[in-house]
DNA sequence: TCCCAGGTAAGACTTGCATCGTACCTTCCC
DNA sequence: GGGAAGGTACGATGCAAGTCTTACCTGGGA
């Protein structure tokens, strides 16, 4: 059973939920940035500057949290998100590497690749 | 550009499309069975006995095909699906192992785990 | 030739997802 | 205490995903 904040235990992390969570480019971007950051990095939701409203950001972070990809810890005023690296690596070894390796061509749509 | 049958080239296989395709449990089941089978195994759509209508099966196989996960080849009367193992392994090494490792607890919902 | 099995295509329908606006809560700082 | 910043909750909305039925095509066998 997930804890009071909605974090599933390691054994409760389901592949389906993880893949669904990672199917969204915005959520994949969050996980990618977290994966690229030093281990243990904690960032606030707003620090990712996602191009959506505050409410939508909350929604995406909840999805990531309930899938078991991130852990959100209270930090007084705000709430910092950390990657559940160890847990994910144990359940799905190699998955984070795949996400990290993605080069987001879509976001650079403004710059012509063949230019 | 995908070929006339909708198969993307290796370099066109996108992580987002692949994850979206694999987010569905039915499609994951197809890929899992194909991954577990001997290399080169070709199976017809109907041989998977998915619990949905014929038209829906076609839809799911098209999704898998357009994502680049399977290749569908004409075989006279029917159409056989093969896993694009080499292509997927090159683009996303380790991904198939994750899918193959999933134990589908959901499908065995009828049997009490703690019984 | 006729019929059946396997697939596909088009259209309709339902549900869920991503999104937003608004209202509200908490904490920090003045 | 009051205000601003960061998040959450709730309700509403628009669109895409998954599903079905029906109609149709193709190839094989009697």
GROMACS .gro file of N, CA, C and O in nm, chain A residues 7-107:
model
  404
    7UNK      N    1   0.323   0.756  -0.218
    7UNK     CA    2   0.440   0.688  -0.274
    7UNK      C    3   0.423   0.538  -0.262
    7UNK      O    4   0.410   0.487  -0.150
    8UNK      N    5   0.426   0.465  -0.372
    8UNK     CA    6   0.421   0.319  -0.362
    8UNK      C    7   0.552   0.264  -0.307
    8UNK      O    8   0.658   0.325  -0.325
    9UNK      N    9   0.544   0.148  -0.242
    9UNK     CA   10   0.666   0.081  -0.199
    9UNK      C   11   0.738   0.025  -0.321
    9UNK      O   12   0.679   0.018  -0.429
   10UNK      N   13   0.862  -0.013  -0.303
   10UNK     CA   14   0.941  -0.061  -0.416
   10UNK      C   15   0.870  -0.174  -0.491
   10UNK      O   16   0.859  -0.172  -0.613
   11UNK      N   17   0.820  -0.268  -0.416
   11UNK     CA   18   0.758  -0.385  -0.479
   11UNK      C   19   0.624  -0.352  -0.542
   11UNK      O   20   0.567  -0.433  -0.614
   12UNK      N   21   0.574  -0.236  -0.511
   12UNK     CA   22   0.444  -0.198  -0.567
   12UNK      C   23   0.458  -0.119  -0.697
   12UNK      O   24   0.358  -0.087  -0.761
   13UNK      N   25   0.577  -0.085  -0.732
   13UNK     CA   26   0.598  -0.009  -0.855
   13UNK      C   27   0.567  -0.099  -0.973
   13UNK      O   28   0.629  -0.203  -0.990
   14UNK      N   29   0.469  -0.058  -1.052
   14UNK     CA   30   0.425  -0.142  -1.163
   14UNK      C   31   0.474  -0.088  -1.297
   14UNK      O   32   0.470   0.032  -1.321
   15UNK      N   33   0.513  -0.182  -1.380
   15UNK     CA   34   0.567  -0.144  -1.511
   15UNK      C   35   0.465  -0.063  -1.591
   15UNK      O   36   0.500   0.037  -1.654
   16UNK      N   37   0.340  -0.105  -1.587
   16UNK     CA   38   0.238  -0.034  -1.662
   16UNK      C   39   0.227   0.112  -1.620
   16UNK      O   40   0.221   0.202  -1.703
   17UNK      N   41   0.224   0.135  -1.491
   17UNK     CA   42   0.213   0.271  -1.441
   17UNK      C   43   0.336   0.353  -1.478
   17UNK      O   44   0.325   0.470  -1.515
   18UNK      N   45   0.452   0.290  -1.469
   18UNK     CA   46   0.577   0.359  -1.501
   18UNK      C   47   0.580   0.398  -1.649
   18UNK      O   48   0.613   0.512  -1.685
   19UNK      N   49   0.542   0.304  -1.734
   19UNK     CA   50   0.544   0.332  -1.878
   19UNK      C   51   0.441   0.438  -1.913
   19UNK      O   52   0.466   0.525  -1.997
   20UNK      N   53   0.324   0.432  -1.850
   20UNK     CA   54   0.223   0.534  -1.876
   20UNK      C   55   0.275   0.671  -1.835
   20UNK      O   56   0.256   0.770  -1.905
   21UNK      N   57   0.338   0.675  -1.720
   21UNK     CA   58   0.392   0.801  -1.672
   21UNK      C   59   0.497   0.856  -1.768
   21UNK      O   60   0.500   0.975  -1.798
   22UNK      N   61   0.580   0.766  -1.817
   22UNK     CA   62   0.690   0.809  -1.905
   22UNK      C   63   0.645   0.830  -2.049
   22UNK      O   64   0.723   0.875  -2.132
   23UNK      N   65   0.522   0.798  -2.078
   23UNK     CA   66   0.472   0.820  -2.214
   23UNK      C   67   0.452   0.968  -2.242
   23UNK      O   68   0.451   1.011  -2.356
   24UNK      N   69   0.437   1.047  -2.138
   24UNK     CA   70   0.416   1.190  -2.156
   24UNK      C   71   0.551   1.262  -2.165
   24UNK      O   72   0.638   1.246  -2.079
   25UNK      N   73   0.569   1.344  -2.269
   25UNK     CA   74   0.698   1.410  -2.291
   25UNK      C   75   0.737   1.505  -2.177
   25UNK      O   76   0.856   1.517  -2.145
   26UNK      N   77   0.640   1.569  -2.117
   26UNK     CA   78   0.671   1.660  -2.007
   26UNK      C   79   0.723   1.583  -1.886
   26UNK      O   80   0.822   1.623  -1.823
   27UNK      N   81   0.659   1.474  -1.857
   27UNK     CA   82   0.703   1.394  -1.742
   27UNK      C   83   0.836   1.327  -1.771
   27UNK      O   84   0.921   1.313  -1.683
   28UNK      N   85   0.856   1.289  -1.897
   28UNK     CA   86   0.983   1.229  -1.934
   28UNK      C   87   1.095   1.331  -1.917
   28UNK      O   88   1.205   1.300  -1.876
   29UNK      N   89   1.062   1.453  -1.948
   29UNK     CA   90   1.161   1.561  -1.934
   29UNK      C   91   1.201   1.580  -1.789
   29UNK      O   92   1.320   1.596  -1.759
   30UNK      N   93   1.105   1.574  -1.700
   30UNK     CA   94   1.135   1.587  -1.557
   30UNK      C   95   1.228   1.475  -1.513
   30UNK      O   96   1.331   1.499  -1.450
   31UNK      N   97   1.192   1.353  -1.550
   31UNK     CA   98   1.273   1.237  -1.511
   31UNK      C   99   1.411   1.246  -1.574
   31UNK      O  100   1.512   1.216  -1.510
   32UNK      N  101   1.418   1.292  -1.696
   32UNK     CA  102   1.547   1.302  -1.764
   32UNK      C  103   1.639   1.401  -1.693
   32UNK      O  104   1.755   1.373  -1.669
   33UNK      N  105   1.581   1.516  -1.658
   33UNK     CA  106   1.663   1.617  -1.590
   33UNK      C  107   1.710   1.568  -1.454
   33UNK      O  108   1.822   1.593  -1.412
   34UNK      N  109   1.619   1.497  -1.388
   34UNK     CA  110   1.653   1.443  -1.257
   34UNK      C  111   1.760   1.335  -1.269
   34UNK      O  112   1.850   1.323  -1.185
   35UNK      N  113   1.751   1.257  -1.374
   35UNK     CA  114   1.849   1.150  -1.396
   35UNK      C  115   1.986   1.209  -1.428
   35UNK      O  116   2.089   1.157  -1.384
   36UNK      N  117   1.985   1.320  -1.501
   36UNK     CA  118   2.112   1.381  -1.540
   36UNK      C  119   2.177   1.454  -1.423
   36UNK      O  120   2.298   1.474  -1.421
   37UNK      N  121   2.098   1.492  -1.323
   37UNK     CA  122   2.150   1.565  -1.208
   37UNK      C  123   2.224   1.471  -1.113
   37UNK      O  124   2.205   1.349  -1.120
   38UNK      N  125   2.307   1.526  -1.026
   38UNK     CA  126   2.378   1.442  -0.929
   38UNK      C  127   2.281   1.361  -0.844
   38UNK      O  128   2.168   1.403  -0.820
   39UNK      N  129   2.325   1.246  -0.800
   39UNK     CA  130   2.240   1.160  -0.717
   39UNK      C  131   2.193   1.236  -0.593
   39UNK      O  132   2.270   1.304  -0.527
   40UNK      N  133   2.065   1.226  -0.565
   40UNK     CA  134   2.011   1.289  -0.445
   40UNK      C  135   1.961   1.431  -0.467
   40UNK      O  136   1.907   1.493  -0.375
   41UNK      N  137   1.976   1.480  -0.588
   41UNK     CA  138   1.930   1.615  -0.618
   41UNK      C  139   1.781   1.630  -0.589
   41UNK      O  140   1.701   1.546  -0.628
   42UNK      N  141   1.745   1.738  -0.519
   42UNK     CA  142   1.605   1.766  -0.491
   42UNK      C  143   1.568   1.899  -0.554
   42UNK      O  144   1.632   2.001  -0.528
   43UNK      N  145   1.467   1.896  -0.636
   43UNK     CA  146   1.425   2.019  -0.704
   43UNK      C  147   1.277   2.043  -0.681
   43UNK      O  148   1.198   1.950  -0.675
   44UNK      N  149   1.241   2.169  -0.678
   44UNK     CA  150   1.099   2.203  -0.665
   44UNK      C  151   1.030   2.184  -0.799
   44UNK      O  152   1.095   2.186  -0.904
   45UNK      N  153   0.898   2.169  -0.794
   45UNK     CA  154   0.821   2.152  -0.915
   45UNK      C  155   0.844   2.268  -1.011
   45UNK      O  156   0.865   2.250  -1.131
   46UNK      N  157   0.841   2.387  -0.954
   46UNK     CA  158   0.846   2.506  -1.039
   46UNK      C  159   0.982   2.524  -1.106
   46UNK      O  160   0.993   2.592  -1.207
   47UNK      N  161   1.085   2.462  -1.050
   47UNK     CA  162   1.219   2.483  -1.105
   47UNK      C  163   1.234   2.421  -1.244
   47UNK      O  164   1.330   2.449  -1.314
   48UNK      N  165   1.139   2.337  -1.283
   48UNK     CA  166   1.150   2.275  -1.415
   48UNK      C  167   1.093   2.364  -1.525
   48UNK      O  168   1.115   2.340  -1.642
   49UNK      N  169   1.019   2.465  -1.482
   49UNK     CA  170   0.965   2.561  -1.578
   49UNK      C  171   0.889   2.493  -1.692
   49UNK      O  172   0.912   2.522  -1.809
   50UNK      N  173   0.801   2.404  -1.657
   50UNK     CA  174   0.722   2.337  -1.761
   50UNK      C  175   0.624   2.437  -1.821
   50UNK      O  176   0.571   2.523  -1.751
   51UNK      N  177   0.602   2.426  -1.951
   51UNK     CA  178   0.517   2.523  -2.022
   51UNK      C  179   0.368   2.498  -2.002
   51UNK      O  180   0.292   2.501  -2.098
   52UNK      N  181   0.329   2.474  -1.879
   52UNK     CA  182   0.188   2.453  -1.849
   52UNK      C  183   0.155   2.525  -1.718
   52UNK      O  184   0.245   2.574  -1.650
   53UNK      N  185   0.028   2.527  -1.685
   53UNK     CA  186  -0.014   2.599  -1.565
   53UNK      C  187   0.031   2.526  -1.438
   53UNK      O  188   0.069   2.410  -1.441
   54UNK      N  189   0.020   2.598  -1.328
   54UNK     CA  190   0.060   2.544  -1.198
   54UNK      C  191  -0.018   2.417  -1.165
   54UNK      O  192   0.038   2.319  -1.115
   55UNK      N  193  -0.146   2.421  -1.192
   55UNK     CA  194  -0.231   2.306  -1.160
   55UNK      C  195  -0.189   2.183  -1.241
   55UNK      O  196  -0.188   2.072  -1.189
   56UNK      N  197  -0.153   2.206  -1.365
   56UNK     CA  198  -0.111   2.094  -1.449
   56UNK      C  199   0.022   2.038  -1.403
   56UNK      O  200   0.045   1.916  -1.406
   57UNK      N  201   0.110   2.127  -1.356
   57UNK     CA  202   0.238   2.080  -1.303
   57UNK      C  203   0.213   1.986  -1.184
   57UNK      O  204   0.271   1.878  -1.175
   58UNK      N  205   0.126   2.029  -1.096
   58UNK     CA  206   0.091   1.945  -0.982
   58UNK      C  207   0.041   1.808  -1.028
   58UNK      O  208   0.079   1.704  -0.973
   59UNK      N  209  -0.043   1.811  -1.129
   59UNK     CA  210  -0.098   1.686  -1.182
   59UNK      C  211   0.012   1.593  -1.232
   59UNK      O  212   0.014   1.473  -1.200
   60UNK      N  213   0.105   1.648  -1.308
   60UNK     CA  214   0.212   1.565  -1.362
   60UNK      C  215   0.302   1.509  -1.251
   60UNK      O  216   0.344   1.394  -1.256
   61UNK      N  217   0.329   1.591  -1.153
   61UNK     CA  218   0.414   1.542  -1.044
   61UNK      C  219   0.342   1.437  -0.961
   61UNK      O  220   0.404   1.345  -0.908
   62UNK      N  221   0.215   1.451  -0.949
   62UNK     CA  222   0.139   1.347  -0.877
   62UNK      C  223   0.145   1.215  -0.955
   62UNK      O  224   0.162   1.108  -0.896
   63UNK      N  225   0.131   1.226  -1.086
   63UNK     CA  226   0.139   1.106  -1.169
   63UNK      C  227   0.274   1.037  -1.152
   63UNK      O  228   0.282   0.915  -1.135
   64UNK      N  229   0.381   1.117  -1.155
   64UNK     CA  230   0.514   1.061  -1.139
   64UNK      C  231   0.531   0.998  -1.000
   64UNK      O  232   0.592   0.893  -0.985
   65UNK      N  233   0.475   1.066  -0.901
   65UNK     CA  234   0.487   1.018  -0.763
   65UNK      C  235   0.412   0.887  -0.746
   65UNK      O  236   0.465   0.790  -0.690
   66UNK      N  237   0.290   0.882  -0.796
   66UNK     CA  238   0.208   0.762  -0.778
   66UNK      C  239   0.259   0.645  -0.861
   66UNK      O  240   0.230   0.530  -0.830
   67UNK      N  241   0.332   0.676  -0.966
   67UNK     CA  242   0.392   0.568  -1.045
   67UNK      C  243   0.516   0.514  -0.974
   67UNK      O  244   0.561   0.404  -1.004
   68UNK      N  245   0.570   0.592  -0.882
   68UNK     CA  246   0.688   0.548  -0.808
   68UNK      C  247   0.819   0.600  -0.864
   68UNK      O  248   0.926   0.555  -0.825
   69UNK      N  249   0.810   0.696  -0.953
   69UNK     CA  250   0.933   0.745  -1.016
   69UNK      C  251   1.003   0.852  -0.933
   69UNK      O  252   1.125   0.861  -0.933
   70UNK      N  253   0.925   0.934  -0.866
   70UNK     CA  254   0.987   1.037  -0.784
   70UNK      C  255   0.934   1.029  -0.640
   70UNK      O  256   0.832   0.965  -0.615
   71UNK      N  257   1.005   1.094  -0.553
   71UNK     CA  258   0.961   1.106  -0.415
   71UNK      C  259   0.951   1.256  -0.385
   71UNK      O  260   1.041   1.332  -0.416
   72UNK      N  261   0.840   1.295  -0.327
   72UNK     CA  262   0.822   1.436  -0.296
   72UNK      C  263   0.830   1.453  -0.145
   72UNK      O  264   0.753   1.393  -0.071
   73UNK      N  265   0.920   1.537  -0.103
   73UNK     CA  266   0.937   1.559   0.040
   73UNK      C  267   0.906   1.704   0.075
   73UNK      O  268   0.942   1.796   0.002
   74UNK      N  269   0.839   1.721   0.186
   74UNK     CA  270   0.806   1.856   0.232
   74UNK      C  271   0.934   1.929   0.269
   74UNK      O  272   1.023   1.872   0.333
   75UNK      N  273   0.938   2.052   0.231
   75UNK     CA  274   1.055   2.131   0.265
   75UNK      C  275   1.004   2.268   0.303
   75UNK      O  276   1.032   2.366   0.237
   76UNK      N  277   0.930   2.267   0.411
   76UNK     CA  278   0.873   2.394   0.456
   76UNK      C  279   0.780   2.452   0.355
   76UNK      O  280   0.678   2.392   0.322
   77UNK      N  281   0.818   2.563   0.308
   77UNK     CA  282   0.742   2.641   0.211
   77UNK      C  283   0.705   2.563   0.084
   77UNK      O  284   0.594   2.571   0.035
   78UNK      N  285   0.799   2.486   0.033
   78UNK     CA  286   0.774   2.419  -0.094
   78UNK      C  287   0.789   2.268  -0.078
   78UNK      O  288   0.794   2.215   0.032
   79UNK      N  289   0.798   2.201  -0.188
   79UNK     CA  290   0.802   2.055  -0.188
   79UNK      C  291   0.903   2.011  -0.291
   79UNK      O  292   0.888   2.039  -0.409
   80UNK      N  293   1.006   1.942  -0.247
   80UNK     CA  294   1.113   1.905  -0.339
   80UNK      C  295   1.094   1.764  -0.391
   80UNK      O  296   1.052   1.674  -0.319
   81UNK      N  297   1.125   1.745  -0.518
   81UNK     CA  298   1.113   1.614  -0.581
   81UNK      C  299   1.251   1.553  -0.601
   81UNK      O  300   1.343   1.619  -0.648
   82UNK      N  301   1.263   1.427  -0.562
   82UNK     CA  302   1.386   1.354  -0.589
   82UNK      C  303   1.354   1.228  -0.668
   82UNK      O  304   1.246   1.172  -0.654
   83UNK      N  305   1.449   1.186  -0.748
   83UNK     CA  306   1.432   1.066  -0.827
   83UNK      C  307   1.450   0.943  -0.737
   83UNK      O  308   1.542   0.939  -0.656
   84UNK      N  309   1.364   0.844  -0.753
   84UNK     CA  310   1.379   0.721  -0.674
   84UNK      C  311   1.472   0.627  -0.750
   84UNK      O  312   1.435   0.515  -0.789
   85UNK      N  313   1.592   0.672  -0.766
   85UNK     CA  314   1.688   0.604  -0.851
   85UNK      C  315   1.712   0.459  -0.811
   85UNK      O  316   1.703   0.368  -0.894
   86UNK      N  317   1.742   0.438  -0.685
   86UNK     CA  318   1.772   0.303  -0.639
   86UNK      C  319   1.654   0.210  -0.659
   86UNK      O  320   1.669   0.097  -0.708
   87UNK      N  321   1.536   0.259  -0.623
   87UNK     CA  322   1.416   0.176  -0.637
   87UNK      C  323   1.390   0.140  -0.782
   87UNK      O  324   1.360   0.025  -0.815
   88UNK      N  325   1.400   0.239  -0.869
   88UNK     CA  326   1.373   0.214  -1.011
   88UNK      C  327   1.478   0.120  -1.069
   88UNK      O  328   1.445   0.028  -1.144
   89UNK      N  329   1.604   0.143  -1.031
   89UNK     CA  330   1.709   0.056  -1.083
   89UNK      C  331   1.689  -0.089  -1.039
   89UNK      O  332   1.720  -0.182  -1.113
   90UNK      N  333   1.636  -0.106  -0.919
   90UNK     CA  334   1.617  -0.242  -0.872
   90UNK      C  335   1.501  -0.310  -0.947
   90UNK      O  336   1.510  -0.424  -0.987
   91UNK      N  337   1.394  -0.234  -0.965
   91UNK     CA  338   1.276  -0.291  -1.031
   91UNK      C  339   1.296  -0.305  -1.183
   91UNK      O  340   1.261  -0.406  -1.241
   92UNK      N  341   1.352  -0.200  -1.241
   92UNK     CA  342   1.362  -0.196  -1.387
   92UNK      C  343   1.501  -0.151  -1.431
   92UNK      O  344   1.517  -0.039  -1.481
   93UNK      N  345   1.598  -0.235  -1.413
   93UNK     CA  346   1.736  -0.196  -1.444
   93UNK      C  347   1.751  -0.157  -1.591
   93UNK      O  348   1.705  -0.228  -1.680
   94UNK      N  349   1.812  -0.042  -1.611
   94UNK     CA  350   1.835   0.005  -1.747
   94UNK      C  351   1.733   0.105  -1.796
   94UNK      O  352   1.757   0.174  -1.894
   95UNK      N  353   1.622   0.113  -1.724
   95UNK     CA  354   1.516   0.202  -1.771
   95UNK      C  355   1.560   0.348  -1.770
   95UNK      O  356   1.540   0.421  -1.868
   96UNK      N  357   1.621   0.391  -1.661
   96UNK     CA  358   1.660   0.532  -1.651
   96UNK      C  359   1.761   0.569  -1.758
   96UNK      O  360   1.760   0.682  -1.809
   97UNK      N  361   1.846   0.475  -1.793
   97UNK     CA  362   1.945   0.503  -1.897
   97UNK      C  363   1.876   0.533  -2.029
   97UNK      O  364   1.918   0.622  -2.104
   98UNK      N  365   1.768   0.463  -2.055
   98UNK     CA  366   1.694   0.486  -2.180
   98UNK      C  367   1.634   0.626  -2.182
   98UNK      O  368   1.636   0.696  -2.283
   99UNK      N  369   1.578   0.665  -2.069
   99UNK     CA  370   1.518   0.798  -2.061
   99UNK      C  371   1.626   0.905  -2.072
   99UNK      O  372   1.609   1.005  -2.143
  100UNK      N  373   1.735   0.883  -2.004
  100UNK     CA  374   1.843   0.981  -2.004
  100UNK      C  375   1.901   1.001  -2.143
  100UNK      O  376   1.946   1.110  -2.178
  101UNK      N  377   1.898   0.895  -2.222
  101UNK     CA  378   1.964   0.899  -2.353
  101UNK      C  379   1.881   0.972  -2.457
  101UNK      O  380   1.931   1.006  -2.564
  102UNK      N  381   1.756   0.994  -2.425
  102UNK     CA  382   1.670   1.057  -2.526
  102UNK      C  383   1.713   1.201  -2.552
  102UNK      O  384   1.731   1.280  -2.461
  103UNK      N  385   1.729   1.232  -2.679
  103UNK     CA  386   1.760   1.370  -2.717
  103UNK      C  387   1.632   1.432  -2.767
  103UNK      O  388   1.575   1.388  -2.865
  104UNK      N  389   1.589   1.532  -2.696
  104UNK     CA  390   1.454   1.584  -2.723
  104UNK      C  391   1.451   1.672  -2.847
  104UNK      O  392   1.451   1.795  -2.838
  105UNK      N  393   1.442   1.609  -2.961
  105UNK     CA  394   1.441   1.682  -3.087
  105UNK      C  395   1.319   1.772  -3.097
  105UNK      O  396   1.323   1.877  -3.159
  106UNK      N  397   1.210   1.728  -3.033
  106UNK     CA  398   1.086   1.802  -3.045
  106UNK      C  399   1.098   1.943  -2.986
  106UNK      O  400   1.049   2.039  -3.044
  107UNK      N  401   1.164   1.952  -2.876
  107UNK     CA  402   1.174   2.082  -2.810
  107UNK      C  403   1.257   2.182  -2.888
  107UNK      O  404   1.239   2.302  -2.877
   0.00000   0.00000   0.00000
